[in-house]
């Protein structure tokens, strides 16, 4: 047993202490924003929306052992945003003006880079290799478009001491992409200093809201789409806004979604082992800023907190109700007599075996996936530890309670397992172990098994259908050529397919490689993607002009805005009443 305990210790806590964002001093930034605020003439803004072209400019190249990976990661991030975000371009190239501040603390923009760029947002990227600091990467927007207030120049710093750790498997590479995506989103404008500059891009008017401060320091950001989506997701019709992180001070607090409420959403405040999600919440926030519009896409689906109501949103684990999202008996790392093995369970979304702990961001402990027991990481299989357990690691693996542990071989049995699974089109879950299929379509059931062969069996998850509906994995996490969103890879130019496994020298339409883009899509030469209609739009005449929205969205200024789910329910029940009369 000692070996396993040791291995829980070393991996788990080293990783959970690394916070991935600290912004540089914001004084200058704020000053600039205030200076510009009253001069903005939003009515002059060009009304057409184009795909965003992000450019990363190295101040110095990353070290050679990470250069290639960094280049690919940045390429993926550029392609991902180009495929998903629209922006109001400036006329002509982005020009670095001599009046701009060049000293940003983290870095000084050298004269040679104070030039013009054929792009919509430029990040100056600098490197360090520092074990003493606790961030992996950090970023901030620094220069803003004078009319819209949209970030046009940003700074980013990579701490290669940690970035290097994200090399090797497809799952590790995916984590590196997530880090840069996360940082880029701050650079795109998700940072608390900018909230007061957000505006309604249909009317070009500033929102009239105040950020609501809860007694416990959590703040609620009342931007319209984020608030509406949160109301719809959590099932609470009167939220004050999207709740932001209150822990870890400046740089983290205020500029991230609250971990206790949004859990593994990419824009929560720290790296989390297991599956981070890019959900509609982040897209909503980017649109709410007024700086961006979102194109048609499939986002990752969040299960955490779904339909749990106002009480969950407001009180999290302080509620009188006990929510399954949280655990109640955290492992105490300072108590030597405590044994982490006594605090294990599958993580809430079953992507790995977790230990109940407080990760430093949450008020409420939850099952934090132990990196070496992250079922989705193919590299985690270790013959000495797992022989006889029939464990399977990879994007198609999930955590289950129990396990088919061999009777004949001496093995560790920790009470939880990683096994291969599949979901059919009716969202029925099947577990596959050693070539045998076990039906897990009924929550909490225990499929029968060969008792001569195995010591014990498994217990199916409580919510197999929900898990199947939220599955959004891509084969081999897009093979280090793309980023998986909602089960679809966005691949760098030159690749296509479900897993970016095919070469493609023309355009990509979804996972297909095509010569010309089909109707209702628009060829984009920056990303080599066929860009669809605006998000949640059925038919459109351009990528920024919707003519008919999907159900539960309304057309506002050529784009689709979510309708409150609650009013829909209300309308239906009123109709039902009429019918009854
Ligand atoms: C608005 O932007 C579009 C696309 O970038 C461009 O073709 C058009 O000339 C711009 N119009 C004005 C008035 O600047
Ligand atoms: C922007 O303003 C328009 C016009 O008042 C309104 O219909 C729309 O709901 C607003 N958009 C958002 C996201 O609040
Ligand atoms: C902004 O909202 C406040 C409170 O709801 C209201 O009193 C004020 O008149 C509003 N201001 C504008 C310009 O709409």
Coordinates of C-alpha atoms and ligand atoms in Angstrom, one line a residue:
X1 CA 0.0 0.0 0.0
X2 CA 2.8 2.5 0.8
X3 CA 3.7 2.8 -2.8
X4 CA 0.2 4.0 -3.8
X5 CA 0.0 6.4 -0.9
X6 CA 3.3 8.0 -1.9
X7 CA 2.2 8.3 -5.4
X8 CA -1.0 10.1 -4.4
X9 CA 1.0 12.5 -2.4
X10 CA 3.7 13.6 -4.8
X11 CA 1.5 14.1 -7.8
X12 CA -1.6 15.6 -6.3
X13 CA -0.3 18.4 -4.3
X14 CA 2.5 19.6 -6.5
X15 CA 0.0 20.3 -9.2
X16 CA -2.9 21.8 -7.3
X17 CA -0.7 24.6 -5.9
X18 CA 0.1 26.1 -9.3
X19 CA -2.2 28.9 -10.2
X20 CA -2.2 29.9 -13.7
X21 CA -2.9 33.6 -13.7
X22 CA -1.5 36.6 -12.0
X23 CA -1.8 39.8 -13.8
X24 CA 0.9 42.5 -13.7
X25 CA 0.2 45.7 -11.9
X26 CA -3.0 47.1 -13.3
X27 CA -2.5 50.8 -12.4
X28 CA -1.4 51.9 -15.8
X29 CA -4.1 49.8 -17.4
X30 CA -6.8 51.5 -15.4
X31 CA -5.4 54.9 -16.0
X32 CA -5.4 54.4 -19.7
X33 CA -9.0 53.1 -19.7
X34 CA -10.2 56.1 -17.7
X35 CA -8.5 58.5 -20.0
X36 CA -10.1 57.0 -23.1
X37 CA -13.5 56.4 -21.7
X38 CA -15.3 59.6 -22.5
X39 CA -13.8 60.0 -25.9
X40 CA -15.2 56.8 -27.3
X41 CA -17.6 57.3 -30.2
X42 CA -19.1 53.9 -30.5
X43 CA -21.6 55.0 -33.1
X44 CA -18.7 55.3 -35.6
X45 CA -17.7 51.7 -35.2
X46 CA -17.8 49.6 -38.4
X47 CA -20.8 47.4 -38.2
X48 CA -19.5 44.4 -40.0
X49 CA -18.0 41.5 -38.0
X50 CA -15.0 39.5 -39.3
X51 CA -13.2 36.5 -37.9
X52 CA -10.6 37.4 -35.4
X53 CA -6.9 37.2 -36.3
X54 CA -4.7 36.8 -33.3
X55 CA -1.0 37.1 -33.6
X56 CA 1.6 35.9 -31.1
X57 CA 4.9 37.8 -31.2
X58 CA 7.8 36.4 -29.2
X59 CA 10.1 38.8 -27.5
X60 CA 12.5 35.9 -27.3
X61 CA 11.9 32.4 -28.5
X62 CA 11.0 29.6 -26.1
X63 CA 13.8 27.3 -25.2
X64 CA 14.5 24.7 -27.8
X65 CA 13.1 21.7 -25.8
X66 CA 9.7 23.3 -25.8
X67 CA 9.8 25.5 -29.0
X68 CA 8.0 23.2 -31.3
X69 CA 5.2 22.4 -28.8
X70 CA 4.7 26.1 -28.0
X71 CA 4.5 27.0 -31.7
X72 CA 1.8 24.3 -32.2
X73 CA -0.1 25.3 -29.1
X74 CA -0.2 29.0 -30.2
X75 CA -1.2 27.9 -33.7
X76 CA -4.1 25.9 -32.3
X77 CA -5.2 28.7 -30.1
X78 CA -5.2 31.2 -33.0
X79 CA -7.1 28.8 -35.2
X80 CA -9.6 28.1 -32.4
X81 CA -10.5 31.7 -31.8
X82 CA -10.5 32.5 -35.6
X83 CA -13.0 29.7 -36.1
X84 CA -15.2 30.8 -33.2
X85 CA -15.0 34.6 -32.6
X86 CA -15.9 37.5 -34.8
X87 CA -14.7 41.0 -34.2
X88 CA -15.1 44.5 -35.5
X89 CA -11.8 45.0 -37.3
X90 CA -10.0 48.3 -37.4
X91 CA -9.6 49.9 -40.8
X92 CA -6.1 48.9 -42.1
X93 CA -3.4 47.2 -40.0
X94 CA -3.0 47.4 -36.3
X95 CA -0.5 50.1 -35.6
X96 CA 1.7 50.4 -32.5
X97 CA 1.5 54.2 -31.8
X98 CA 4.4 56.1 -30.3
X99 CA 2.0 57.3 -27.5
X100 CA 1.5 53.8 -26.2
X101 CA 3.1 52.8 -22.9
X102 CA 5.9 50.3 -23.5
X103 CA 6.9 49.2 -20.0
X104 CA 4.4 46.7 -18.7
X105 CA 6.4 45.4 -15.7
X106 CA 6.6 41.8 -17.0
X107 CA 8.1 43.0 -20.2
X108 CA 9.0 46.1 -22.2
X109 CA 7.9 46.2 -25.8
X110 CA 11.2 46.7 -27.8
X111 CA 11.4 49.3 -30.5
X112 CA 11.7 46.7 -33.2
X113 CA 8.2 45.4 -32.4
X114 CA 6.6 48.8 -32.2
X115 CA 5.3 48.4 -35.7
X116 CA 2.2 47.6 -37.7
X117 CA 0.6 44.1 -37.7
X118 CA -1.9 42.5 -40.0
X119 CA -4.0 41.2 -37.1
X120 CA -6.8 42.1 -34.8
X121 CA -5.1 41.3 -31.5
X122 CA -1.4 41.0 -30.9
X123 CA 0.1 39.2 -27.9
X124 CA 3.7 40.0 -27.0
X125 CA 5.0 36.7 -25.5
X126 CA 7.9 36.5 -23.1
X127 CA 9.4 33.4 -21.4
X128 CA 10.8 32.6 -18.0
X129 CA 11.9 29.4 -16.3
X130 CA 11.2 29.9 -12.7
X131 CA 10.4 27.3 -10.0
X132 CA 10.0 30.0 -7.3
X133 CA 6.8 31.5 -8.7
X134 CA 3.4 29.8 -8.6
X135 CA 2.0 30.5 -12.1
X136 CA 2.2 28.5 -15.3
X137 CA 1.4 31.3 -17.6
X138 CA -0.2 34.8 -17.3
X139 CA -1.6 37.4 -19.6
X140 CA -3.4 40.7 -19.7
X141 CA -4.7 43.1 -22.3
X142 CA -2.7 46.3 -22.3
X143 CA -3.7 48.6 -25.3
X144 CA -7.3 49.1 -26.3
X145 CA -9.0 50.3 -29.5
X146 CA -9.9 53.9 -29.0
X147 CA -13.5 53.6 -30.1
X148 CA -14.7 50.2 -28.9
X149 CA -12.3 49.7 -26.0
X150 CA -11.5 46.3 -27.3
X151 CA -8.1 45.0 -26.5
X152 CA -5.7 45.2 -29.5
X153 CA -2.4 44.5 -27.8
X154 CA -1.8 42.1 -24.9
X155 CA 1.1 40.6 -23.0
X156 CA 1.6 37.0 -22.1
X157 CA 4.3 35.3 -20.1
X158 CA 5.0 31.6 -20.1
X159 CA 6.7 29.9 -17.1
X160 CA 8.5 27.1 -19.0
X161 CA 9.5 25.5 -15.7
X162 CA 5.9 24.3 -15.6
X163 CA 5.0 24.4 -19.3
X164 CA 7.6 21.7 -19.9
X165 CA 5.6 19.4 -17.7
X166 CA 2.8 19.4 -20.2
X167 CA 4.7 17.5 -22.8
X168 CA 4.4 13.8 -23.7
X169 CA 0.9 12.4 -23.9
X170 CA -2.1 13.8 -25.8
X171 CA -3.8 14.6 -22.5
X172 CA -0.8 16.6 -21.3
X173 CA -0.6 18.4 -24.6
X174 CA -4.3 19.2 -24.3
X175 CA -3.6 20.8 -20.9
X176 CA -0.9 23.0 -22.5
X177 CA -3.5 24.2 -25.0
X178 CA -6.0 24.8 -22.2
X179 CA -3.5 27.0 -20.4
X180 CA -2.9 29.2 -23.4
X181 CA -6.6 29.3 -24.3
X182 CA -7.4 30.4 -20.7
X183 CA -4.7 33.1 -20.8
X184 CA -5.8 34.4 -24.2
X185 CA -9.3 34.8 -22.9
X186 CA -8.0 37.1 -20.2
X187 CA -6.2 39.0 -23.0
X188 CA -9.4 39.1 -25.0
X189 CA -10.9 41.1 -22.2
X190 CA -12.1 38.8 -19.4
X191 CA -10.6 40.7 -16.6
X192 CA -12.3 42.7 -13.8
X193 CA -10.8 46.0 -14.8
X194 CA -12.7 45.9 -18.0
X195 CA -16.2 45.0 -16.9
X196 CA -17.3 48.6 -16.7
X197 CA -16.2 49.0 -20.3
X198 CA -18.4 46.2 -21.6
X199 CA -21.2 47.4 -23.9
X200 CA -24.2 46.2 -25.9
X201 CA -22.8 45.8 -29.4
X202 CA -26.3 45.9 -31.0
X203 CA -27.0 49.4 -29.7
X204 CA -23.4 50.4 -29.0
X205 CA -24.5 51.5 -25.5
X206 CA -22.7 50.8 -22.3
X207 CA -24.6 48.5 -20.0
X208 CA -26.1 50.1 -17.0
X209 CA -25.1 47.8 -14.2
X210 CA -23.2 47.6 -11.0
X211 CA -21.2 44.5 -10.1
X212 CA -22.9 43.0 -7.0
X213 CA -20.7 42.2 -4.1
X214 CA -21.8 39.3 -1.9
X215 CA -21.1 39.3 1.8
X216 CA -18.5 36.5 1.3
X217 CA -16.5 38.6 -1.3
X218 CA -17.9 36.6 -4.3
X219 CA -19.0 39.1 -6.9
X220 CA -21.9 38.7 -9.3
X221 CA -21.2 40.1 -12.8
X222 CA -24.7 41.0 -14.2
X223 CA -23.9 41.0 -17.9
X224 CA -27.0 39.9 -19.8
X225 CA -26.1 36.7 -21.6
X226 CA -24.0 35.2 -18.8
X227 CA -26.8 35.9 -16.3
X228 CA -29.4 34.4 -18.6
X229 CA -27.4 31.3 -19.2
X230 CA -26.7 30.8 -15.6
X231 CA -30.4 31.1 -14.8
X232 CA -31.2 28.6 -17.5
X233 CA -28.5 26.1 -16.5
X234 CA -28.9 26.2 -12.7
X235 CA -32.6 26.6 -12.9
X236 CA -33.0 29.8 -11.0
X237 CA -35.0 32.6 -12.5
X238 CA -33.6 35.6 -10.6
X239 CA -29.8 35.6 -10.4
X240 CA -27.9 38.8 -9.8
X241 CA -25.2 37.7 -12.3
X242 CA -22.5 35.2 -13.1
X243 CA -20.5 34.6 -9.9
X244 CA -16.8 35.3 -9.9
X245 CA -14.0 33.7 -7.9
X246 CA -13.3 35.3 -4.5
X247 CA -10.2 33.4 -3.5
X248 CA -6.5 33.9 -4.2
X249 CA -6.5 37.6 -4.4
X250 CA -5.8 40.0 -7.3
X251 CA -5.3 38.4 -10.7
X252 CA -7.5 35.4 -9.7
X253 CA -10.3 36.8 -7.6
X254 CA -12.9 38.8 -9.7
X255 CA -11.6 37.7 -13.1
X256 CA -12.6 34.0 -13.0
X257 CA -15.7 32.0 -12.7
X258 CA -16.3 30.7 -9.2
X259 CA -14.9 27.2 -8.9
X260 CA -17.7 26.0 -6.4
X261 CA -20.3 26.9 -9.0
X262 CA -18.7 26.4 -12.3
X263 CA -16.3 23.6 -11.3
X264 CA -14.3 22.5 -14.4
X265 CA -15.1 25.3 -16.7
X266 CA -11.9 26.5 -18.3
X267 CA -12.3 30.0 -16.9
X268 CA -12.3 29.1 -13.3
X269 CA -9.1 30.2 -11.4
X270 CA -6.7 27.3 -11.6
X271 CA -5.6 24.3 -13.5
X272 CA -7.5 21.2 -12.7
X273 CA -6.6 17.7 -13.6
X274 CA -9.1 15.9 -15.6
X275 CA -11.4 17.3 -18.1
X276 CA -11.7 21.1 -18.3
X277 CA -14.7 22.4 -20.3
X278 CA -15.1 25.3 -22.6
X279 CA -18.8 26.0 -22.1
X280 CA -21.4 28.5 -23.3
X281 CA -20.7 30.5 -20.1
X282 CA -17.3 31.6 -21.5
X283 CA -18.8 32.3 -25.0
X284 CA -21.6 34.3 -23.3
X285 CA -19.1 36.4 -21.4
X286 CA -17.0 37.1 -24.5
X287 CA -20.2 38.2 -26.3
X288 CA -21.3 40.3 -23.4
X289 CA -18.1 42.2 -23.5
X290 CA -19.5 43.7 -26.8
X291 CA -16.0 43.1 -28.4
X292 CA -17.0 39.8 -29.9
X293 CA -19.6 37.7 -31.6
X294 CA -19.6 34.0 -31.6
X295 CA -20.0 31.7 -34.7
X296 CA -22.1 28.5 -34.8
X297 CA -20.4 25.8 -32.8
X298 CA -21.0 23.0 -30.3
X299 CA -19.7 23.8 -26.8
X300 CA -18.8 21.4 -24.0
X301 CA -21.8 20.6 -21.7
X302 CA -21.5 21.2 -18.0
X303 CA -23.2 18.8 -15.6
X304 CA -22.1 20.4 -12.4
X305 CA -25.0 22.2 -10.7
X306 CA -27.4 21.6 -13.6
X307 CA -31.0 22.3 -12.5
X308 CA -29.9 22.4 -8.8
X309 CA -31.7 25.7 -8.3
X310 CA -31.1 29.0 -6.6
X311 CA -30.1 27.4 -3.3
X312 CA -27.1 25.6 -5.0
X313 CA -26.0 28.8 -6.7
X314 CA -26.2 30.9 -3.6
X315 CA -25.1 28.6 -0.9
X316 CA -23.1 25.9 -2.6
X317 CA -22.0 23.5 0.2
X318 CA -23.3 25.8 2.9
X319 CA -26.8 24.8 2.0
X320 CA -28.9 22.7 4.4
X321 CA -29.2 20.4 1.4
X322 CA -26.3 18.0 0.7
X323 CA -25.3 18.2 -3.0
X324 CA -23.5 15.4 -4.7
X325 CA -21.1 17.9 -6.3
X326 CA -19.3 18.3 -3.0
X327 CA -17.8 15.8 -0.5
X328 CA -18.0 16.2 3.2
X329 CA -14.9 14.5 4.5
X330 CA -11.8 16.1 3.1
X331 CA -8.4 14.6 3.3
X332 CA -6.2 16.5 5.7
X333 CA -2.7 16.8 4.2
X334 CA -1.3 18.2 7.4
X335 CA -2.4 15.2 9.5
X336 CA 0.2 12.5 9.1
X337 CA -2.2 9.8 10.4
X338 CA -4.7 10.7 7.8
X339 CA -4.8 8.3 4.8
X340 CA -5.8 9.7 1.4
X341 CA -7.1 6.3 0.4
X342 CA -9.9 6.8 2.9
X343 CA -11.1 9.8 0.9
X344 CA -11.4 8.5 -2.6
X345 CA -14.2 8.5 -5.0
X346 CA -14.9 9.1 -8.7
X347 CA -14.8 12.8 -9.6
X348 CA -18.3 14.3 -10.2
X349 CA -18.0 13.8 -14.0
X350 CA -16.3 10.4 -13.7
X351 CA -13.3 11.4 -15.6
X352 CA -10.9 10.1 -13.0
X353 CA -10.4 8.9 -9.4
X354 CA -10.4 11.8 -7.0
X355 CA -9.5 12.5 -3.5
X356 CA -11.8 14.7 -1.4
X357 CA -10.0 18.0 -0.8
X358 CA -10.2 21.7 -0.8
X359 CA -8.2 22.9 -3.8
X360 CA -7.6 26.4 -2.4
X361 CA -10.2 28.0 -4.7
X362 CA -13.3 26.5 -3.3
X363 CA -15.1 27.0 0.0
X364 CA -16.4 23.5 -0.6
X365 CA -14.3 20.3 -0.9
X366 CA -14.9 18.1 -3.9
X367 CA -13.2 15.0 -5.5
X368 CA -10.1 16.4 -7.1
X369 CA -8.8 14.1 -9.9
X370 CA -5.4 12.6 -8.9
X371 CA -3.2 13.2 -11.9
X372 CA -1.9 9.7 -12.0
X373 CA -5.4 8.4 -11.7
X374 CA -6.8 10.6 -14.4
X375 CA -8.6 8.0 -16.5
X376 CA -8.4 10.2 -19.7
X377 CA -4.6 10.3 -19.7
X378 CA -3.4 7.3 -21.8
X379 CA 0.1 7.6 -20.2
X380 CA -1.1 6.7 -16.8
X381 CA -1.1 3.0 -17.2
X382 CA 1.7 1.6 -15.1
X383 CA 2.2 -2.2 -15.3
X384 CA 3.5 -2.7 -11.8
X385 CA 0.6 -0.8 -10.2
X386 CA -2.3 -1.8 -12.3
X387 CA -1.6 -5.4 -13.5
X388 CA -4.6 -7.5 -12.7
X389 CA -6.9 -4.6 -12.3
X390 CA -7.9 -4.4 -16.0
X391 CA -7.6 -0.6 -15.9
X392 CA -7.8 1.2 -19.2
X393 CA -6.6 4.8 -19.6
X394 CA -7.4 7.0 -22.5
X395 CA -10.0 9.6 -23.8
X396 CA -12.5 6.7 -23.9
X397 CA -12.1 5.7 -20.2
X398 CA -14.2 6.6 -17.2
X399 CA -14.0 6.1 -13.4
X400 CA -16.3 3.5 -11.8
X401 CA -16.9 2.5 -8.3
X402 CA -15.6 -1.1 -7.7
X403 CA -13.6 -2.9 -10.2
X404 CA -13.0 -6.2 -12.0
X405 CA -10.0 -7.1 -9.9
X406 CA -8.4 -10.4 -10.8
X407 CA -8.7 -13.2 -8.3
X408 CA -5.5 -14.9 -9.2
X409 CA -3.0 -12.0 -9.1
X410 CA -2.0 -9.9 -6.1
X411 CA -3.0 -6.4 -7.0
X412 CA -3.9 -3.1 -5.3
X413 CA -7.5 -2.7 -4.9
X414 CA -8.4 0.9 -4.2
X415 CA -12.1 0.5 -4.7
X416 CA -12.3 2.6 -7.9
X417 CA -11.3 1.9 -11.5
X418 CA -10.7 3.4 -14.9
X419 CA -12.5 1.4 -17.6
X420 CA -13.3 1.8 -21.2
X421 CA -16.8 2.9 -22.0
X422 CA -19.1 3.7 -24.9
X423 CA -22.4 5.4 -25.3
X424 CA -24.9 4.6 -28.0
X425 CA -27.2 7.1 -29.8
X426 CA -29.8 6.6 -27.1
X427 CA -27.3 7.6 -24.5
X428 CA -27.0 4.1 -23.1
X429 CA -23.8 3.5 -21.2
X430 CA -21.7 0.3 -21.7
X431 CA -18.5 -0.5 -19.9
X432 CA -16.0 -2.7 -21.7
X433 CA -13.5 -4.7 -19.7
X434 CA -11.2 -7.3 -21.2
X435 CA -13.4 -7.5 -24.3
X436 CA -16.6 -8.1 -22.3
X437 CA -19.4 -5.5 -22.4
X438 CA -21.3 -4.6 -19.3
X439 CA -24.6 -2.8 -19.5
X440 CA -24.6 0.3 -17.4
X441 CA -27.7 2.0 -18.8
X442 CA -29.4 1.7 -15.4
X443 CA -28.0 4.1 -12.8
X444 CA -26.6 2.4 -9.7
X445 CA -27.0 -1.1 -11.0
X446 CA -24.3 -3.8 -10.7
X447 CA -23.8 -5.8 -13.8
X448 CA -23.2 -9.5 -13.3
X449 CA -19.7 -10.8 -13.9
X450 CA -17.6 -13.9 -13.9
X451 CA -17.1 -14.7 -10.2
X452 CA -14.4 -17.3 -10.9
X453 CA -12.3 -14.7 -12.5
X454 CA -12.9 -11.5 -10.5
X455 CA -12.9 -10.7 -6.8
X456 CA -15.6 -8.1 -7.2
X457 CA -17.6 -6.1 -9.8
X458 CA -18.6 -2.5 -10.5
X459 CA -21.4 -0.2 -9.6
X460 CA -22.7 1.8 -12.5
X461 CA -22.8 5.6 -12.1
X462 CA -26.1 7.1 -10.8
X463 CA -26.6 9.2 -13.9
X464 CA -25.4 7.2 -16.9
X465 CA -27.7 9.0 -19.3
X466 CA -26.5 12.5 -18.2
X467 CA -22.9 11.3 -18.4
X468 CA -23.4 10.1 -22.0
X469 CA -25.2 13.3 -23.0
X470 CA -22.3 15.4 -21.7
X471 CA -19.5 13.3 -23.3
X472 CA -17.5 15.5 -25.5
X473 CA -14.3 13.6 -26.0
X474 CA -12.3 13.6 -29.3
X475 CA -10.2 10.6 -30.2
X476 CA -6.7 11.0 -28.7
X477 CA -7.5 14.6 -27.7
X478 CA -7.1 15.7 -31.4
X479 CA -3.6 14.1 -31.7
X480 CA -1.7 17.3 -30.7
X481 CA -3.1 19.0 -33.8
X482 CA -6.1 20.7 -32.5
X483 CA -8.5 21.4 -29.6
X484 CA -11.5 19.4 -28.8
X485 CA -14.7 21.4 -28.2
X486 CA -18.0 19.6 -27.8
X487 CA -16.5 16.4 -29.3
X488 CA -15.2 18.1 -32.4
X489 CA -11.6 19.0 -33.0
X490 CA -10.7 22.4 -34.3
X491 CA -7.5 21.5 -36.2
X492 CA -4.5 23.6 -37.3
X493 CA -4.5 24.3 -41.0
X494 CA -3.4 21.3 -43.0
X495 CA -5.4 18.8 -41.0
X496 CA -9.0 17.5 -40.7
X497 CA -11.1 14.6 -39.4
X498 CA -12.6 13.5 -36.0
X499 CA -9.1 13.5 -34.5
X500 CA -7.2 15.9 -36.9
X501 CA -5.8 12.6 -38.3
X502 CA -6.2 13.4 -42.0
X503 CA -4.2 15.9 -44.0
X504 CA -6.2 18.6 -45.7
X505 CA -4.8 21.3 -48.0
X506 CA -8.1 22.9 -48.7
X507 CA -10.9 24.2 -46.4
X508 CA -12.3 22.3 -43.4
X509 CA -16.0 22.2 -42.9
X510 CA -16.5 20.7 -39.4
X511 CA -14.5 17.5 -39.5
X512 CA -14.6 17.2 -43.3
X513 CA -12.0 18.4 -45.8
X514 CA -13.7 20.2 -48.7
X515 CA -12.7 22.0 -51.9
X516 CA -15.3 24.7 -51.5
X517 CA -17.4 25.7 -48.5
X518 CA -21.1 24.6 -48.7
X519 CA -24.0 27.0 -48.6
X520 CA -24.7 28.7 -45.3
X521 CA -21.0 28.6 -44.6
X522 CA -18.3 31.2 -45.5
X523 CA -14.7 30.4 -46.4
X524 CA -12.2 31.9 -44.1
X525 CA -8.6 32.2 -45.3
X526 CA -7.0 32.9 -42.0
X527 CA -8.1 29.6 -40.4
X528 CA -9.0 27.6 -43.6
X529 CA -12.3 26.8 -42.0
X530 CA -15.8 27.2 -43.4
X531 CA -17.4 29.5 -40.9
X532 CA -21.0 28.8 -40.3
X533 CA -23.8 31.2 -39.3
X534 CA -23.7 33.1 -36.1
X535 CA -24.2 31.0 -32.9
X536 CA -27.6 29.5 -32.4
X537 CA -28.8 30.6 -35.9
X538 CA -30.6 28.3 -38.3
X539 CA -30.3 30.3 -41.5
X540 CA -28.1 33.3 -42.4
X541 CA -27.1 35.5 -45.3
X542 CA -23.6 36.1 -44.0
X543 CA -21.5 34.9 -41.1
X544 CA -22.6 38.0 -39.2
X545 CA -26.2 38.2 -40.4
X546 CA -28.7 35.7 -39.1
X547 CA -32.1 35.5 -40.6
X548 CA -33.7 32.8 -38.5
X549 CA -32.7 31.7 -35.0
X550 CA -32.9 28.3 -33.4
X551 CA -35.7 27.5 -30.9
X552 CA -35.4 29.4 -27.6
X553 CA -33.3 32.2 -29.2
X554 CA -34.5 35.5 -30.5
X555 CA -33.1 37.6 -33.3
X556 CA -31.6 40.8 -32.1
X557 CA -29.6 42.9 -34.6
X558 CA -28.7 40.0 -36.8
X559 CA -27.6 37.7 -34.0
X560 CA -29.4 35.2 -31.7
X561 CA -29.9 36.0 -28.1
X562 CA -31.0 33.3 -25.5
X563 CA -34.5 33.6 -24.3
X564 CA -35.2 32.8 -20.7
X565 CA -36.1 29.1 -20.4
X566 CA -38.4 30.1 -17.6
X567 CA -40.7 32.2 -19.7
X568 CA -40.9 29.3 -22.2
X569 CA -42.1 27.0 -19.5
X570 CA -44.6 29.6 -18.4
X571 CA -46.0 30.1 -21.9
X572 CA -46.4 26.3 -22.3
X573 CA -48.2 26.0 -19.1
X574 CA -50.5 28.9 -20.0
X575 CA -51.4 27.2 -23.3
X576 CA -52.0 24.0 -21.4
X577 CA -54.4 25.9 -19.1
X578 CA -56.3 27.2 -22.1
X579 CA -56.6 23.8 -23.5
X580 CA -57.9 22.5 -20.2
X581 CA -60.5 25.2 -20.1
Ligands
LIG1 C1 -16.0 47.8 -42.5 O1 -15.3 46.6 -42.5 C2 -15.4 45.8 -43.7 C3 -14.7 44.5 -43.4 O2 -13.5 44.7 -42.7 C4 -14.7 46.7 -44.8 O3 -14.8 45.9 -46.0 C5 -15.4 48.0 -44.9 O4 -14.8 48.8 -45.9 C6 -15.5 48.7 -43.6 N1 -16.3 49.9 -43.7 C7 -15.9 51.1 -43.2 C8 -16.9 52.2 -43.4 O5 -14.8 51.3 -42.7
LIG2 C1 -29.0 45.3 -26.5 O1 -30.0 46.2 -26.8 C2 -31.1 45.8 -27.5 C3 -32.0 47.0 -27.8 O2 -32.3 47.7 -26.6 C4 -31.8 44.8 -26.7 O3 -33.0 44.3 -27.4 C5 -30.9 43.6 -26.4 O4 -31.6 42.7 -25.5 C6 -29.6 44.1 -25.8 N1 -28.7 43.0 -25.7 C7 -28.3 42.5 -24.6 C8 -27.4 41.3 -24.7 O5 -28.7 42.9 -23.5
LIG3 C1 -29.2 52.9 -14.5 O1 -29.9 52.1 -13.6 C2 -30.3 52.8 -12.4 C3 -30.8 51.8 -11.4 O2 -31.5 50.8 -12.0 C4 -31.3 53.8 -12.8 O3 -31.7 54.5 -11.6 C5 -30.7 54.8 -13.8 O4 -31.6 55.7 -14.2 C6 -30.1 54.1 -15.0 N1 -29.4 55.0 -15.8 C7 -29.6 55.0 -17.1 C8 -28.7 56.0 -17.9 O5 -30.4 54.3 -17.7

